[in-house]
PDB file of C-alpha atoms in Angstrom:
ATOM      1  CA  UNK J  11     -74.024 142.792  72.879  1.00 49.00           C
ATOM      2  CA  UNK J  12     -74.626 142.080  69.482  1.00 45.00           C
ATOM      3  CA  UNK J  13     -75.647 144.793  66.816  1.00 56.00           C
ATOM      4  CA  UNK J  14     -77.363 144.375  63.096  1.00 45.00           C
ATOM      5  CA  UNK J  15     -73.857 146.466  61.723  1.00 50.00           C
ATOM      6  CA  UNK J  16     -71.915 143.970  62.918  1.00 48.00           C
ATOM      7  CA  UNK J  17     -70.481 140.764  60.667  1.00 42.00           C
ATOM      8  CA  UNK J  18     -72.399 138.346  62.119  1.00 51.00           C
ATOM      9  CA  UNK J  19     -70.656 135.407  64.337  1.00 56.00           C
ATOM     10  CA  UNK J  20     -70.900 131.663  64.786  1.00 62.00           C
ATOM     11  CA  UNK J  21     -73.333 131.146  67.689  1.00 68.00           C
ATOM     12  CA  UNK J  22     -73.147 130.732  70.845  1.00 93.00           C
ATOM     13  CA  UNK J  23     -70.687 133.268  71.616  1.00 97.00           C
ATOM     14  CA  UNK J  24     -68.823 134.062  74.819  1.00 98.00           C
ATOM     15  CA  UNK J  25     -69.241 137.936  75.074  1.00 98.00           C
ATOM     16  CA  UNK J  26     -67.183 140.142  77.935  1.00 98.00           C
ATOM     17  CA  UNK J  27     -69.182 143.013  78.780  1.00 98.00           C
ATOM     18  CA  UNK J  28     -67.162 145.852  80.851  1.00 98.00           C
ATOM     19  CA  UNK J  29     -69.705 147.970  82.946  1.00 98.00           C
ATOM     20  CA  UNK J  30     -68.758 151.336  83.513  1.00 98.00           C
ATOM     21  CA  UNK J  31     -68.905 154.072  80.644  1.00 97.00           C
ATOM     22  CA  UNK J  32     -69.933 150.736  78.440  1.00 98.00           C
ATOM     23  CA  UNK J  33     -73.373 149.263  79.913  1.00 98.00           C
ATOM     24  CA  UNK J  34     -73.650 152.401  82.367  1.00 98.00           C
ATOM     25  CA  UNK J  35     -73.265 156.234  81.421  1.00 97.00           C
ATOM     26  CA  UNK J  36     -70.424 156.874  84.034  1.00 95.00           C
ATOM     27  CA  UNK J  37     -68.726 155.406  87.211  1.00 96.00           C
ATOM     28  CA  UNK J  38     -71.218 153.287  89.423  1.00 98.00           C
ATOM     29  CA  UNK J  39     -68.895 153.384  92.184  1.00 98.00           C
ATOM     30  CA  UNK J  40     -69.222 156.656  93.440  1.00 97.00           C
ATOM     31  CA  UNK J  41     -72.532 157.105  92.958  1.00 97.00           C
ATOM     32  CA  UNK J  42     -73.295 153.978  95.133  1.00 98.00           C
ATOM     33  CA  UNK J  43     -71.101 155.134  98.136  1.00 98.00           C
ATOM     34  CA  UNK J  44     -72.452 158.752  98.004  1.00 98.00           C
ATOM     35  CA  UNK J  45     -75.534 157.403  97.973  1.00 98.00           C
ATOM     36  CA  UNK J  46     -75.321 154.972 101.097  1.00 98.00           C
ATOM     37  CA  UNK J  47     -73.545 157.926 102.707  1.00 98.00           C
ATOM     38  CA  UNK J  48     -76.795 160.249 101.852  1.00 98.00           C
ATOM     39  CA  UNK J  49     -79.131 157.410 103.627  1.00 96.00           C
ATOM     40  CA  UNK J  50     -76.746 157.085 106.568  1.00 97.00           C
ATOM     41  CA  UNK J  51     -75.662 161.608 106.585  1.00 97.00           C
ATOM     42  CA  UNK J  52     -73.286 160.801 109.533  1.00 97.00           C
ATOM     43  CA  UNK J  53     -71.216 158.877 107.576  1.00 97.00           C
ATOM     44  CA  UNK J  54     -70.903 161.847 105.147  1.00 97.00           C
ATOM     45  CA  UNK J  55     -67.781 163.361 107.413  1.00 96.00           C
ATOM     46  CA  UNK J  56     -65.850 159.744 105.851  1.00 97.00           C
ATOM     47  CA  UNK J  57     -65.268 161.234 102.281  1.00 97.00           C
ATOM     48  CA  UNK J  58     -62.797 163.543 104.668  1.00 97.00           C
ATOM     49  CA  UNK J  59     -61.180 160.390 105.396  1.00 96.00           C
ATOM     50  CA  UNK J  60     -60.401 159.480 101.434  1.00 96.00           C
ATOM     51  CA  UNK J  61     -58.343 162.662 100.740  1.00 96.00           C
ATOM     52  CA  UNK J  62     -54.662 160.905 102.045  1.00 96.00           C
ATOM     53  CA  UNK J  63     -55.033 157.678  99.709  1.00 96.00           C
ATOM     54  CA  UNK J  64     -56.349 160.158  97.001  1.00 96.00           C
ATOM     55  CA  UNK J  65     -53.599 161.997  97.269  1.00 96.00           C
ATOM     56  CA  UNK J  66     -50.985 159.135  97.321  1.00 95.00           C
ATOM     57  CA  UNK J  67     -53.439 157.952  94.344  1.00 96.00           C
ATOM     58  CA  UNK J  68     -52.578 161.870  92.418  1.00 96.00           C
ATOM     59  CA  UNK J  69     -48.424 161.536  93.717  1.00 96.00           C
ATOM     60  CA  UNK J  70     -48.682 157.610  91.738  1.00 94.00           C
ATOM     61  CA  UNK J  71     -47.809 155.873  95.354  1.00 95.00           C
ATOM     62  CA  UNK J  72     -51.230 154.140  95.626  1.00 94.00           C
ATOM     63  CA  UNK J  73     -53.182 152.096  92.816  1.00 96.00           C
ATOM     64  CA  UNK J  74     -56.884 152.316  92.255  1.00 96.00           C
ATOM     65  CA  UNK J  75     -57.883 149.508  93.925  1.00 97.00           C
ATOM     66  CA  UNK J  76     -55.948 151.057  97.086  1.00 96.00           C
ATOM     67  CA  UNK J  77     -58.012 154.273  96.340  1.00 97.00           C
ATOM     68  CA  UNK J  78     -60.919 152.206  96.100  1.00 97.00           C
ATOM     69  CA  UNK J  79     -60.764 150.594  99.050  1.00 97.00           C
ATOM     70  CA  UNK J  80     -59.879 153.478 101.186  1.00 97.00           C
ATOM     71  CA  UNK J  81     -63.356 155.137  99.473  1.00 98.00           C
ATOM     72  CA  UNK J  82     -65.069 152.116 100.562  1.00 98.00           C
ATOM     73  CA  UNK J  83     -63.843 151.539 103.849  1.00 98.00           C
ATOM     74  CA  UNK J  84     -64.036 155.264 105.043  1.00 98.00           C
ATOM     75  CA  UNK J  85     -67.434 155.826 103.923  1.00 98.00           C
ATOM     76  CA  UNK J  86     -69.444 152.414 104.187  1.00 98.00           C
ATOM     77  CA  UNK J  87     -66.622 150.870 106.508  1.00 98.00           C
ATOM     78  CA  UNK J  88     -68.568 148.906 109.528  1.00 98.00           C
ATOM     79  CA  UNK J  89     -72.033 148.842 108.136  1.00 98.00           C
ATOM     80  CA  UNK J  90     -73.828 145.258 108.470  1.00 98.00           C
ATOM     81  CA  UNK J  91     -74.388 143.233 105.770  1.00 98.00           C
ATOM     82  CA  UNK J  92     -78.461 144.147 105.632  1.00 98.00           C
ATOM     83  CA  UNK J  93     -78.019 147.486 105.529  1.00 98.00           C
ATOM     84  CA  UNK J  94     -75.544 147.017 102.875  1.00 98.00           C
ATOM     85  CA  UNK J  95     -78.007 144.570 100.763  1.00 98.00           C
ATOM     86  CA  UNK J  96     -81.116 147.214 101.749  1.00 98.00           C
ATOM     87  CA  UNK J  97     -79.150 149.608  99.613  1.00 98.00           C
ATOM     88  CA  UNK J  98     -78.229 147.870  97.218  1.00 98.00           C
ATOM     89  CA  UNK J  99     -82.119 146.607  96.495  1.00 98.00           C
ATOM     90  CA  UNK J 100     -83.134 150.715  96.387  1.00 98.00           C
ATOM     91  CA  UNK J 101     -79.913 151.735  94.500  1.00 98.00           C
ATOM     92  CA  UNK J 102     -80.117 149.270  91.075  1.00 98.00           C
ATOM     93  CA  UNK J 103     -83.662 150.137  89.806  1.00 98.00           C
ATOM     94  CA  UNK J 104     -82.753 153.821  90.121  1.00 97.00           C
ATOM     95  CA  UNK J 105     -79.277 152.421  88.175  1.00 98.00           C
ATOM     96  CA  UNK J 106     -81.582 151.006  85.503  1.00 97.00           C
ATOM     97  CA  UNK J 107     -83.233 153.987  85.448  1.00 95.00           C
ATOM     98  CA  UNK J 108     -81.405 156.973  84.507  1.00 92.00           C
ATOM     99  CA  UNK J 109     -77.473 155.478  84.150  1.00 97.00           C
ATOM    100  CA  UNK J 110     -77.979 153.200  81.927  1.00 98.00           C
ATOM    101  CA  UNK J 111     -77.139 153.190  77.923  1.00 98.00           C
ATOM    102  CA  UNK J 112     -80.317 151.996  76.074  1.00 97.00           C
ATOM    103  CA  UNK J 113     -78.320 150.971  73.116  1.00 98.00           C
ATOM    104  CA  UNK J 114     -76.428 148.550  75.874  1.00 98.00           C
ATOM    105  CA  UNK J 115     -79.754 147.295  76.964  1.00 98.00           C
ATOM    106  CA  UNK J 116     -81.102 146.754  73.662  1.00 97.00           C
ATOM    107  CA  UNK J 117     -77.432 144.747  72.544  1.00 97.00           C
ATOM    108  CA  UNK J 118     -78.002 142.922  75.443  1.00 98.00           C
ATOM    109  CA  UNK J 119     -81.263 141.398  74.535  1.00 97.00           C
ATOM    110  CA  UNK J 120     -79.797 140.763  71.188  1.00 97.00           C
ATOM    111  CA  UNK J 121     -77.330 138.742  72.647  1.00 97.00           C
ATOM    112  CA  UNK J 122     -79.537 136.417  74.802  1.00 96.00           C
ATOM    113  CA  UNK J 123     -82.249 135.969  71.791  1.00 95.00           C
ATOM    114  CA  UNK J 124     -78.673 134.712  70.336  1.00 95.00           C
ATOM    115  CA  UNK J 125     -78.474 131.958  72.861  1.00 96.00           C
ATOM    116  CA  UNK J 126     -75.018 134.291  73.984  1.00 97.00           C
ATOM    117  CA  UNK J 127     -73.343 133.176  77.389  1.00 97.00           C
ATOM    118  CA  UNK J 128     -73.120 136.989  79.063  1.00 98.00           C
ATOM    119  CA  UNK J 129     -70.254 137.745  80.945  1.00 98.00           C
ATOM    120  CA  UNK J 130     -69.889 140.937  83.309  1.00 98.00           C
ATOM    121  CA  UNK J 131     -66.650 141.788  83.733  1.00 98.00           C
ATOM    122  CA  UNK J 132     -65.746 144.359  85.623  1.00 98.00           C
ATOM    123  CA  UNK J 133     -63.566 146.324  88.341  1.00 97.00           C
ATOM    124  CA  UNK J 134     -66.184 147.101  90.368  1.00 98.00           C
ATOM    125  CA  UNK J 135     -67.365 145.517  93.461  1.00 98.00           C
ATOM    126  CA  UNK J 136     -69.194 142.940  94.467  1.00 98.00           C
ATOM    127  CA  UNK J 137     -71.393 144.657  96.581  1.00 98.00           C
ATOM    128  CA  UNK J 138     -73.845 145.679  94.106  1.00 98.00           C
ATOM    129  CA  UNK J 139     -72.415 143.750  90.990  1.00 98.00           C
ATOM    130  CA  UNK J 140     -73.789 140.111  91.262  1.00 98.00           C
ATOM    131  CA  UNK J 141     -77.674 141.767  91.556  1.00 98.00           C
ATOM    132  CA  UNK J 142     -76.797 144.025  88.802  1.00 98.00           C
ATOM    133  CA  UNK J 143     -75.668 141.033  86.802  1.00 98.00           C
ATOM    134  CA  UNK J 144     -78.863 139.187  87.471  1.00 98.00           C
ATOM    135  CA  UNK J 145     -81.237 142.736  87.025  1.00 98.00           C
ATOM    136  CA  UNK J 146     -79.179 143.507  83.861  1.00 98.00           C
ATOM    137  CA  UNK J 147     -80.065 139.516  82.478  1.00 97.00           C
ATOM    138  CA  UNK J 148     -76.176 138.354  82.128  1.00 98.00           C
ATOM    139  CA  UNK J 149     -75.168 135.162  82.886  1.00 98.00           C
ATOM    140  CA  UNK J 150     -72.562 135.433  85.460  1.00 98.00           C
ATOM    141  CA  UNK J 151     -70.196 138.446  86.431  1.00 98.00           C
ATOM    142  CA  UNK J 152     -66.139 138.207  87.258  1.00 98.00           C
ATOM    143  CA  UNK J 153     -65.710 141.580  89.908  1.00 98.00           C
ATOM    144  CA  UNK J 154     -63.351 142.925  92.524  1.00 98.00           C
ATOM    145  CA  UNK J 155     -64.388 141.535  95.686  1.00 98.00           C
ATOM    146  CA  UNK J 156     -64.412 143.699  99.333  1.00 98.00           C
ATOM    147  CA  UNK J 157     -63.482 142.467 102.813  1.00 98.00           C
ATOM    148  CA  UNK J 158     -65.975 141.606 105.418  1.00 98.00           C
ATOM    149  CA  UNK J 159     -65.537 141.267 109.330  1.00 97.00           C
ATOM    150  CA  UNK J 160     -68.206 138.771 109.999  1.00 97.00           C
ATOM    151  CA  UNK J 161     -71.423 140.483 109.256  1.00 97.00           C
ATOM    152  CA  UNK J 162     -69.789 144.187 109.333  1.00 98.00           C
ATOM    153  CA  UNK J 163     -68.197 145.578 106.026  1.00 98.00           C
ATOM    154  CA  UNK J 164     -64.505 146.462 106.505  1.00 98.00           C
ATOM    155  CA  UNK J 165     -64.270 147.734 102.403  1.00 97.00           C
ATOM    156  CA  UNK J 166     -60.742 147.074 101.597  1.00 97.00           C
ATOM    157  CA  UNK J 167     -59.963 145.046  99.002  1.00 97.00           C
ATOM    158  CA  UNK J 168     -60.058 141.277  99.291  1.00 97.00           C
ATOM    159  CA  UNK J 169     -58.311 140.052  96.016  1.00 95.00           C
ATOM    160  CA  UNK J 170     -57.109 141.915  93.169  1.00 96.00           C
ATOM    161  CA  UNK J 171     -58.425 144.816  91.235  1.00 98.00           C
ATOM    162  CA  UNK J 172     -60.008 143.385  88.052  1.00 98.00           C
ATOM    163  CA  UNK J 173     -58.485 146.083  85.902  1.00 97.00           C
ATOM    164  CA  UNK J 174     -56.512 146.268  82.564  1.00 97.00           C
ATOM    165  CA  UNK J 175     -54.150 142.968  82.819  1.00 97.00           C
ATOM    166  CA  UNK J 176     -56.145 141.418  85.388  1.00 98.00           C
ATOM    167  CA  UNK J 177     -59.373 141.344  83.352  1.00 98.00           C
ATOM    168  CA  UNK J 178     -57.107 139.338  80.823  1.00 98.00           C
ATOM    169  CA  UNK J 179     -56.150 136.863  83.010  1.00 98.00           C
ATOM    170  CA  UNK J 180     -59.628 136.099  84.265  1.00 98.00           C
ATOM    171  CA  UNK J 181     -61.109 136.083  80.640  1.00 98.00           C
ATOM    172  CA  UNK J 182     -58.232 133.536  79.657  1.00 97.00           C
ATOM    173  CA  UNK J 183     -59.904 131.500  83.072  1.00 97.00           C
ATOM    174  CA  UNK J 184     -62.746 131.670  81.776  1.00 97.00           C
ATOM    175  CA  UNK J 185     -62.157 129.821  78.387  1.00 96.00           C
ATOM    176  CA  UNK J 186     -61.583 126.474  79.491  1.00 95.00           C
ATOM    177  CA  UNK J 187     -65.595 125.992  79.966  1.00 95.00           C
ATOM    178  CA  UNK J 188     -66.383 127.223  76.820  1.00 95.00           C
ATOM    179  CA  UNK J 189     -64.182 125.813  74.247  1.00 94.00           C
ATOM    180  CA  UNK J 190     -64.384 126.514  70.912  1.00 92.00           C
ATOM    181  CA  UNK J 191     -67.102 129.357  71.510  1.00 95.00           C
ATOM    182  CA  UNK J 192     -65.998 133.005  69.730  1.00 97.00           C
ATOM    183  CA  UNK J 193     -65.006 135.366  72.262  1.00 97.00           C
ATOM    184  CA  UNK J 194     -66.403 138.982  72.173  1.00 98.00           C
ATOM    185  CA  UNK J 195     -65.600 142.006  74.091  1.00 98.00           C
ATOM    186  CA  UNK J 196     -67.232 145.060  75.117  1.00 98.00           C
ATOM    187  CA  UNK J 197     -65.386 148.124  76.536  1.00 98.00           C
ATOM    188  CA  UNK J 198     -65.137 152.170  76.866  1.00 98.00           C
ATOM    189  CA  UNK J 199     -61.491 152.427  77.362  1.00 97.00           C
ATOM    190  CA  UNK J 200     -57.652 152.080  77.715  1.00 97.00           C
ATOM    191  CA  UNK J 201     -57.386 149.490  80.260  1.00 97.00           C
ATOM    192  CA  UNK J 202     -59.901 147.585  78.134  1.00 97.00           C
ATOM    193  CA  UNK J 203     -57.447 147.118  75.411  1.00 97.00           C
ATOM    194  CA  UNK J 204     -55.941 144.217  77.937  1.00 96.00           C
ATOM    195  CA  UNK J 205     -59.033 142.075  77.244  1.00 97.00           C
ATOM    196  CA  UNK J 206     -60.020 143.039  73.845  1.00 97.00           C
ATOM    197  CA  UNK J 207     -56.765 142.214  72.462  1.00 96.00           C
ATOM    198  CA  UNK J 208     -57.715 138.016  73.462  1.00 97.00           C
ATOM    199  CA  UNK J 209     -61.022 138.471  71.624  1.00 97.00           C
ATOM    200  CA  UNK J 210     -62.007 137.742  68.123  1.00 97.00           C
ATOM    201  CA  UNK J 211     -64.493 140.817  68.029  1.00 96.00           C
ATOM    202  CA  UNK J 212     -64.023 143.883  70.124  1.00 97.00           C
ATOM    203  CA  UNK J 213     -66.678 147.144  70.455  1.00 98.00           C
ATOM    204  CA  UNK J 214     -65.219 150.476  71.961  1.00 98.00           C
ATOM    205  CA  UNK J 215     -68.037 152.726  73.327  1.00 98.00           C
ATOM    206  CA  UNK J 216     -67.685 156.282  73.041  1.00 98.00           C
ATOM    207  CA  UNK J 217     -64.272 155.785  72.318  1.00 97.00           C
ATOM    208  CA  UNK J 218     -62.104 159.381  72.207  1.00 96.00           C
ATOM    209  CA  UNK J 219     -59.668 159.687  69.351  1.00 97.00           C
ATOM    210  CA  UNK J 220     -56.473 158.451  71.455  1.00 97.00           C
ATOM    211  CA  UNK J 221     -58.112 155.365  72.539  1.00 97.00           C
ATOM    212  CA  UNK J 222     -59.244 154.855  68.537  1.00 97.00           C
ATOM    213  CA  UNK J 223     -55.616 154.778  67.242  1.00 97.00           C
ATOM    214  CA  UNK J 224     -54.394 152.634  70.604  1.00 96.00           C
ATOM    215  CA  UNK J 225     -57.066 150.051  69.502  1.00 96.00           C
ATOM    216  CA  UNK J 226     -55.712 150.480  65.604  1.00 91.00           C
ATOM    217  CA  UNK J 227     -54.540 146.815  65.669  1.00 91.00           C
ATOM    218  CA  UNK J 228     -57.727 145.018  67.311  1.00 93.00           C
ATOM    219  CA  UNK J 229     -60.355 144.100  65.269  1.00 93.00           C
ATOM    220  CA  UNK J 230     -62.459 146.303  66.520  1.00 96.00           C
ATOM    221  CA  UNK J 231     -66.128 148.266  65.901  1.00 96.00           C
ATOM    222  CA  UNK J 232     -66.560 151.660  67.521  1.00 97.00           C
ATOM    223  CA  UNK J 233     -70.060 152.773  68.590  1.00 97.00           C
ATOM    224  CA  UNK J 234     -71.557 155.930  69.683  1.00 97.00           C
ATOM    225  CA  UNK J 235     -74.418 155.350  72.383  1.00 97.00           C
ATOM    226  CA  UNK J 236     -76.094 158.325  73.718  1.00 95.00           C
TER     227      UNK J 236
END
């Protein structure tokens, strides 16, 4: 997501754009299980069902891809793979709508008039993520992927969480099909710093005075987006 304060780079670049808090205002999880729930009202009574892994979550005995998949499964957990793809058609233009930063959308552009290869990288699911990718006009997307049970979602986790050390390791997959291309990196916070530290640019979003002196050493641009 380039931007006209920026030094500019050699071109094409290989640009790693996080997704929550950076492209979108806040979490997109949430929003897109409530949601389903709110189309489906009897599956409401499964947010019940998320309170013991969020409390192992608050006691440190579960990780947050455990929590995720426990919000997943107890919520959406059995619905068939239409239903699932019927929300996610409804859910993304109302994403577009109102969640999204238009300074992200307008870096975005910037980047593909750049002849940029766009990268979505992110610890969210791929339930929603590879349409968002292609609605949003990046290139490909690296997410945390959910189980399935044939055609029925079971909403656990399938792989690992693509969070803080694991968004490293798949950016340093990544590079191998685009050698010498400059790396940039988008994020909004500390488990960001993983990834950003492998780039040769770096943007924070938002970025709260903590996470500005833990990204001291990066060479980094910080940008306010409203």
């Amino acid at each position: 997501m380039a931007d006209p304060e920026l030094p500019r780079a050699p071109s094409p670049q290989l640009v790693f754009c996080d997704l929550d808090g950076t492209i979108t205002r806040r979490d997109t999880l949430f929003g897109y299980v409530l949601g389903f729930a709110l189309r489906h009202p009897w599956r409401l009574a499964g947010f019940v069902a998320v309170l013991p892994a969020l409390l192992r979550f608050a006691l440190r005995f579960a990780d947050h891809g455990e929590l995720k998949g426990a919000l997943i499964r107890s919520v959406m957990g059995g619905a068939p793979r239409d239903e699932v793809a019927a929300w996610t058609r409804a859910w993304i233009p109302r994403l577009l709508r109102r969640g999204v930063f238009p300074e992200a959308l307008a870096a975005i552009a910037a980047h593909r008039a750049a002849g940029d290869h766009l990268v979505l990288m992110t610890a969210t699911v791929d339930l929603y993520v590879p349409a968002l990718t292609a609605a949003l006009g990046l290139d490909e997307c690296i997410c945390s992927e959910v189980r399935w049970d044939g055609d029925r979602l079971d909403g656990r986790l399938a792989g690992e969480n693509v969070r803080a050390e694991e968004k490293a390791r798949r950016l340093r997959r990544s590079l191998p099909r685009f050698p010498g291309r400059p790396i940039m990196g988008y994020g909004n916070s500390r488990p960001d710093l993983a990834h950003l530290r492998l780039v040769d640019r770096a943007v924070l979003v938002n970025a709260p005075p903590r996470l500005r002196k833990a990204a001291a050493d990066l060479p980094v641009t910080f940008k306010t987006w409203l």
